[in-house]
CSV table of C-alpha atoms in Angstrom, one decimal:
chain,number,residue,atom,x,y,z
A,1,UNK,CA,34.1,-67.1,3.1
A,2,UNK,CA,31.9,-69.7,5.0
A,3,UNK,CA,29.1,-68.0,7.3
A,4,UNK,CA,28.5,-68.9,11.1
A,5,UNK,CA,27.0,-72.7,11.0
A,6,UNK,CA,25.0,-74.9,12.8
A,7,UNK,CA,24.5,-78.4,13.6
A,8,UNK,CA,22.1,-80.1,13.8
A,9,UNK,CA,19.7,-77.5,11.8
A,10,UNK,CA,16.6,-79.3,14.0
A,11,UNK,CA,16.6,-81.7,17.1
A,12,UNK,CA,13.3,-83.3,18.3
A,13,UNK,CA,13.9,-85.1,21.9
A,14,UNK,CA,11.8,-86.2,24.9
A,15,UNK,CA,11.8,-84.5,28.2
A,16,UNK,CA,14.9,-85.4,30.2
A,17,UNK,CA,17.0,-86.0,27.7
A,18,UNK,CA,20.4,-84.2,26.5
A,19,UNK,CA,21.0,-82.6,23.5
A,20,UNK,CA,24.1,-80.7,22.3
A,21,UNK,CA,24.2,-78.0,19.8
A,22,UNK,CA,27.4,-76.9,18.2
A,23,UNK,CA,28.2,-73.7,16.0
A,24,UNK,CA,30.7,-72.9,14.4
A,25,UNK,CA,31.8,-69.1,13.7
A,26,UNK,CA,33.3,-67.0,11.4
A,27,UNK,CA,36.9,-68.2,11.0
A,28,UNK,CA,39.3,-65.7,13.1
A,29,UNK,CA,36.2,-64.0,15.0
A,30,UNK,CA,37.1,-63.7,19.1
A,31,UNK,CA,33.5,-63.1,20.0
A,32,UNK,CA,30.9,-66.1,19.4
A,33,UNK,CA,27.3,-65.4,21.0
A,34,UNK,CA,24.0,-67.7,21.8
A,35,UNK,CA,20.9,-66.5,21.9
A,36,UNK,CA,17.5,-68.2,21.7
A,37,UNK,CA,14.1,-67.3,20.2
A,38,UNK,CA,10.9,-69.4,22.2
A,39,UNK,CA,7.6,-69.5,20.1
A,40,UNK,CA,5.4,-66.4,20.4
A,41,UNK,CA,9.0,-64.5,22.3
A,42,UNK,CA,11.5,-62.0,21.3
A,43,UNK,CA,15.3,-63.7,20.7
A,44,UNK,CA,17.2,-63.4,23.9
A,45,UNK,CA,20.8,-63.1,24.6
A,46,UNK,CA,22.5,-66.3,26.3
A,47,UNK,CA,25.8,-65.7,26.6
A,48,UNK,CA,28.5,-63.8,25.0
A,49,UNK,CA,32.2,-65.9,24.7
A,50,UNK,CA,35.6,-64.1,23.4
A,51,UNK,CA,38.0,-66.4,22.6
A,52,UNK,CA,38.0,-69.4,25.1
A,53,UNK,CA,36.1,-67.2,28.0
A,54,UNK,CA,32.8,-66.6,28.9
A,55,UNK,CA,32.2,-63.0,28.8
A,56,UNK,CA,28.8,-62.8,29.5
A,57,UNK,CA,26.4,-65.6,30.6
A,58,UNK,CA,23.8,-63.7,32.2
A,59,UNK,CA,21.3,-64.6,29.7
A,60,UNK,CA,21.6,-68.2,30.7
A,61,UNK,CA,18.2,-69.5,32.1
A,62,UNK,CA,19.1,-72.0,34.6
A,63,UNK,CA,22.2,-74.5,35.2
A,64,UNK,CA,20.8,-76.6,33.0
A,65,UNK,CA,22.2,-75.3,30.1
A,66,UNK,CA,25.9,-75.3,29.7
A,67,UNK,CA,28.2,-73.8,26.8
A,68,UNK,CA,31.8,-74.4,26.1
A,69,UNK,CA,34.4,-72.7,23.7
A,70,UNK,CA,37.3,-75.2,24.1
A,71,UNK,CA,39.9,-73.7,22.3
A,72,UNK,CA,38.3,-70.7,21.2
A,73,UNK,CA,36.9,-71.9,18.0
A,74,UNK,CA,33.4,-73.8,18.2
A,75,UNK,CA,31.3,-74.1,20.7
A,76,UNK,CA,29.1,-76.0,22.1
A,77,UNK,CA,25.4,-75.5,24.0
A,78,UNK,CA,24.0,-78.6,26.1
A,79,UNK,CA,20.8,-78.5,27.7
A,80,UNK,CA,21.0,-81.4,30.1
A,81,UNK,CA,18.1,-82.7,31.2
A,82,UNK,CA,16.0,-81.2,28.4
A,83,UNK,CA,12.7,-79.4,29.9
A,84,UNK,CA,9.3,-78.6,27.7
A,85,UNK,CA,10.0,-74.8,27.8
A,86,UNK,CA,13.3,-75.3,26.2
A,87,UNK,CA,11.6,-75.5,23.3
A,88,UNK,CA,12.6,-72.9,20.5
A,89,UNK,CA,14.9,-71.8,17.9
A,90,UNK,CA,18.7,-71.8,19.5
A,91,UNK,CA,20.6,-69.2,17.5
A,92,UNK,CA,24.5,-68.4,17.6
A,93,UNK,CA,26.4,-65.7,15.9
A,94,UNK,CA,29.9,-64.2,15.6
A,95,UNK,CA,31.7,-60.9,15.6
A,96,UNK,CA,35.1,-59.8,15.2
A,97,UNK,CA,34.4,-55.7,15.9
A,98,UNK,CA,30.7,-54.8,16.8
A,99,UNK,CA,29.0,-56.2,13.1
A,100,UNK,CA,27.5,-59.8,14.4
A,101,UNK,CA,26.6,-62.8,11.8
A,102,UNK,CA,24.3,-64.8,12.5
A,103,UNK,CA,23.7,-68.7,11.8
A,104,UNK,CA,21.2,-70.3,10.5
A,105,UNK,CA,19.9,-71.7,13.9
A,106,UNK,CA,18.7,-75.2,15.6
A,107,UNK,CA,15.3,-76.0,16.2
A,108,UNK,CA,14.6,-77.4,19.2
A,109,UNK,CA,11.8,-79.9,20.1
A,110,UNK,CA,11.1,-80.9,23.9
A,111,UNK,CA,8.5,-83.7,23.7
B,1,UNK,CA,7.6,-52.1,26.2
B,2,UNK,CA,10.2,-54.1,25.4
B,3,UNK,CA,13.7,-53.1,25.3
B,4,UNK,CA,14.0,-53.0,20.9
B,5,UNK,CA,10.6,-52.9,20.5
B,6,UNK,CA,9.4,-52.5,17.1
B,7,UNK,CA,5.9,-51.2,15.3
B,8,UNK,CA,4.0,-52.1,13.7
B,9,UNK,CA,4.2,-55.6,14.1
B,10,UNK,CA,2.5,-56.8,11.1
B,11,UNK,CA,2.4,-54.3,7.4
B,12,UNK,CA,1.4,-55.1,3.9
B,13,UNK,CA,1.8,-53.0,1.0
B,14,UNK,CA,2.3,-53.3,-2.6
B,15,UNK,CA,5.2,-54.0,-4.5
B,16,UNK,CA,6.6,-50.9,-5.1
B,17,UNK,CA,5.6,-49.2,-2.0
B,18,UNK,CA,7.9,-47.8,0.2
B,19,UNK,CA,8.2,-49.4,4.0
B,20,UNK,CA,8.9,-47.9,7.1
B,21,UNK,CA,9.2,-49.7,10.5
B,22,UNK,CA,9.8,-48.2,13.7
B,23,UNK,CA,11.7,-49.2,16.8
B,24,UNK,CA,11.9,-47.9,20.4
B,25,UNK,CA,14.2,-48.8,22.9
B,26,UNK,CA,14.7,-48.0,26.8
B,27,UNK,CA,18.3,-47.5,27.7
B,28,UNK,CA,21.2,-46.3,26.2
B,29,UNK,CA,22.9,-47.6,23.9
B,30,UNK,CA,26.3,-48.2,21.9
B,31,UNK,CA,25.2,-49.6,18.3
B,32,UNK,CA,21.7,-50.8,16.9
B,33,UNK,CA,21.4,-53.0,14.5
B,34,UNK,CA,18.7,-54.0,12.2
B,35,UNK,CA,18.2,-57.8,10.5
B,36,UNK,CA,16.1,-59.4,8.6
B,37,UNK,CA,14.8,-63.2,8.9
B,38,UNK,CA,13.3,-64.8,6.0
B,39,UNK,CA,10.5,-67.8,6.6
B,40,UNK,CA,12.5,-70.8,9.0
B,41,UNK,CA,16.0,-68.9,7.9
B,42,UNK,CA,19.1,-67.1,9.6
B,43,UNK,CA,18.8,-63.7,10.5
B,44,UNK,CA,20.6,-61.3,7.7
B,45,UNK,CA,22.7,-58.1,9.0
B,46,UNK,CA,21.4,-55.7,7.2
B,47,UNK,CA,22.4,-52.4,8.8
B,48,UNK,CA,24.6,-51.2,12.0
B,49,UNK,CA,24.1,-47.4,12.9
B,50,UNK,CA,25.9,-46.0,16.2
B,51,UNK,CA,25.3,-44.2,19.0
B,52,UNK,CA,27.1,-40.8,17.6
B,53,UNK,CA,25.6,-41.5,14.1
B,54,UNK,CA,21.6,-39.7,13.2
B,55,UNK,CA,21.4,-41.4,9.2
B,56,UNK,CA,22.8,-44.4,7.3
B,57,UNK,CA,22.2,-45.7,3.8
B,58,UNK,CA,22.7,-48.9,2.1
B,59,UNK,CA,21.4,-49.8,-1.3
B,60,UNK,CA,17.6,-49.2,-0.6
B,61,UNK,CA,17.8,-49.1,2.9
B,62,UNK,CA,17.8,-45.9,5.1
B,63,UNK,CA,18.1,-46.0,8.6
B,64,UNK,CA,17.5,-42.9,11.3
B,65,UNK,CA,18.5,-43.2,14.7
B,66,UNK,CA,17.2,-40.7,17.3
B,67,UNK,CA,18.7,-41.0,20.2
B,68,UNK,CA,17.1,-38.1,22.3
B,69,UNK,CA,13.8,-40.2,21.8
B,70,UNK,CA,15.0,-43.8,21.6
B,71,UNK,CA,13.6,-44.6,18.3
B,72,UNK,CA,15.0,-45.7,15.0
B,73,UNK,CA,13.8,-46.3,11.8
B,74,UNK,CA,13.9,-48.3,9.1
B,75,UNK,CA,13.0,-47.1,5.2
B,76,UNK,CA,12.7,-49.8,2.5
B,77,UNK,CA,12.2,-48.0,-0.4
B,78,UNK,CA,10.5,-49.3,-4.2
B,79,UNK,CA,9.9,-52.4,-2.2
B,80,UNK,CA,10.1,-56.2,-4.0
B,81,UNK,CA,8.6,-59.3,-3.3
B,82,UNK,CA,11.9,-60.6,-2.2
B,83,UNK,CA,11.1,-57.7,0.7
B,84,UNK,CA,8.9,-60.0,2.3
B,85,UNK,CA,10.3,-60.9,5.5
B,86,UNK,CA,10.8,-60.5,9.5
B,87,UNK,CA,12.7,-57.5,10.6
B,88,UNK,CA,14.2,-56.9,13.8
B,89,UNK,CA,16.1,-54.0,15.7
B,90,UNK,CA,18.6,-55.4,17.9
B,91,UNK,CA,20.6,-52.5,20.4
B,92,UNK,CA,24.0,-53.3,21.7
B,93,UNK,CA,24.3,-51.7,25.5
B,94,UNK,CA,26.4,-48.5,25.8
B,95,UNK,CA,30.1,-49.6,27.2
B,96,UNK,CA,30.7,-52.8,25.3
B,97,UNK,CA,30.5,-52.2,21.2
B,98,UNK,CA,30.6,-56.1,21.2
B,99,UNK,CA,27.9,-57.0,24.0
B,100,UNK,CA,24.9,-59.7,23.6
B,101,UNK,CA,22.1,-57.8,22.1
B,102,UNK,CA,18.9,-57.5,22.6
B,103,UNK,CA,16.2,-58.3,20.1
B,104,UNK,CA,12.3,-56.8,19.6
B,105,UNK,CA,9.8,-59.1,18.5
B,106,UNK,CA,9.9,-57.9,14.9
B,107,UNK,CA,7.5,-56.5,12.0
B,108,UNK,CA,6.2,-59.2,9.6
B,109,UNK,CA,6.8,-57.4,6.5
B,110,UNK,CA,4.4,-58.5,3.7
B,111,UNK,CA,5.0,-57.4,-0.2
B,112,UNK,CA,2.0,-57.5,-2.2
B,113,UNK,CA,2.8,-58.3,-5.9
């Protein structure tokens, strides 16, 4: 069975720009989370989806970021316009009960 | 201290050895989990003990849970090289089994060979 994946594994962009980050779960798991991990920092929960809702989004820094579960399969995370302290390692996993798998993660680079 | 907060956050020992990393957390909780990230990798489940639950093997793993003081642990015993990694405690909020956790900043775990 194919773990939770990620695309792209790293992005490097300049300040102001958009970038998009997608995962992909676990086929058939309802609950899809993002969390992110910023150099030196603990990881720290985003947002929480089941299904096609948002569950939980108050880990969500500011309104620049914005996810979406269209369908309630993959989802996506774009950070529009990309800041310096976005910088980090964006993470998402998936859970059908309480056990949650995690992807590999995207490295993010603000220039 | 941070909510999953774990100690020590760096230890070496020799292959062999037998490792044991400590976590404390602040409020109460449903589930905590433990993982384990590898250099620039995913983070591996390795272990989900519950609320109502004090012990839990798996393979070489032992994990304690004491809820009275906040704390878990973790055991790695006859430790590898393979061992060498990042380990985190992540707690799950009591009321929602399937809430966003929250992380500690880890123990770099260092096998000597």
């Amino acid at each position: 069975e194919a773990g939770v994946t990620q695309f792209p594994s790293h992005s490097v962009i300049e300040k102001g720009q958009t970038v998009t980050l997608r995962c992909d779960p676990i086929s058939g798991h309802d609950n899809l989370y993002w969390y992110r991990r910023v150099m030196g920092k603990e990881i720290k929960f985003l947002l929480h989806f089941v299904k096609e809702s948002k569950q939980d989004e108050s880990g969500m820094p500011n309104n620049r970021f914005l996810a979406e579960r269209t369908g309630g399969t993959y989802s996506t995370l774009k950070v529009q316009p990309a800041e310096l302290e976005d910088s980090g390692v964006y993470f998402c996993a998936s859970s059908q009960e309480i056990e949650q798998f995690f992807g590999p993660g995207t490295r993010l680079t603000v220039l | 201290s941070q909510q999953g907060e774990e100690d020590p956050q760096a230890l070496s020992i020799q292959e062999g050895e037998n490792a044991t990393m400590n976590c404390s957390y602040k409020t109460s909780i449903n589930n905590l989990q433990w993982y384990r990230q590898n250099s620039g990798r995913g983070l591996v489940h390795l272990i989900l003990i519950r609320s109502n639950e004090r012990e839990k093997h798996s393979g070489r793993l032992r994990v304690t849970l004491d809820t009275s003081k906040k704390s878990s642990s973790l055991l790695i015993t006859a430790s590898r090289a393979a061992d060498t990694a990042s380990y985190f405690c992540a707690t799950c909020p009591i009321g929602g089994g399937a809430d966003g956790l929250t992380f500690g900043k880890g123990t770099h775990l260092i096998i000597q060979p």
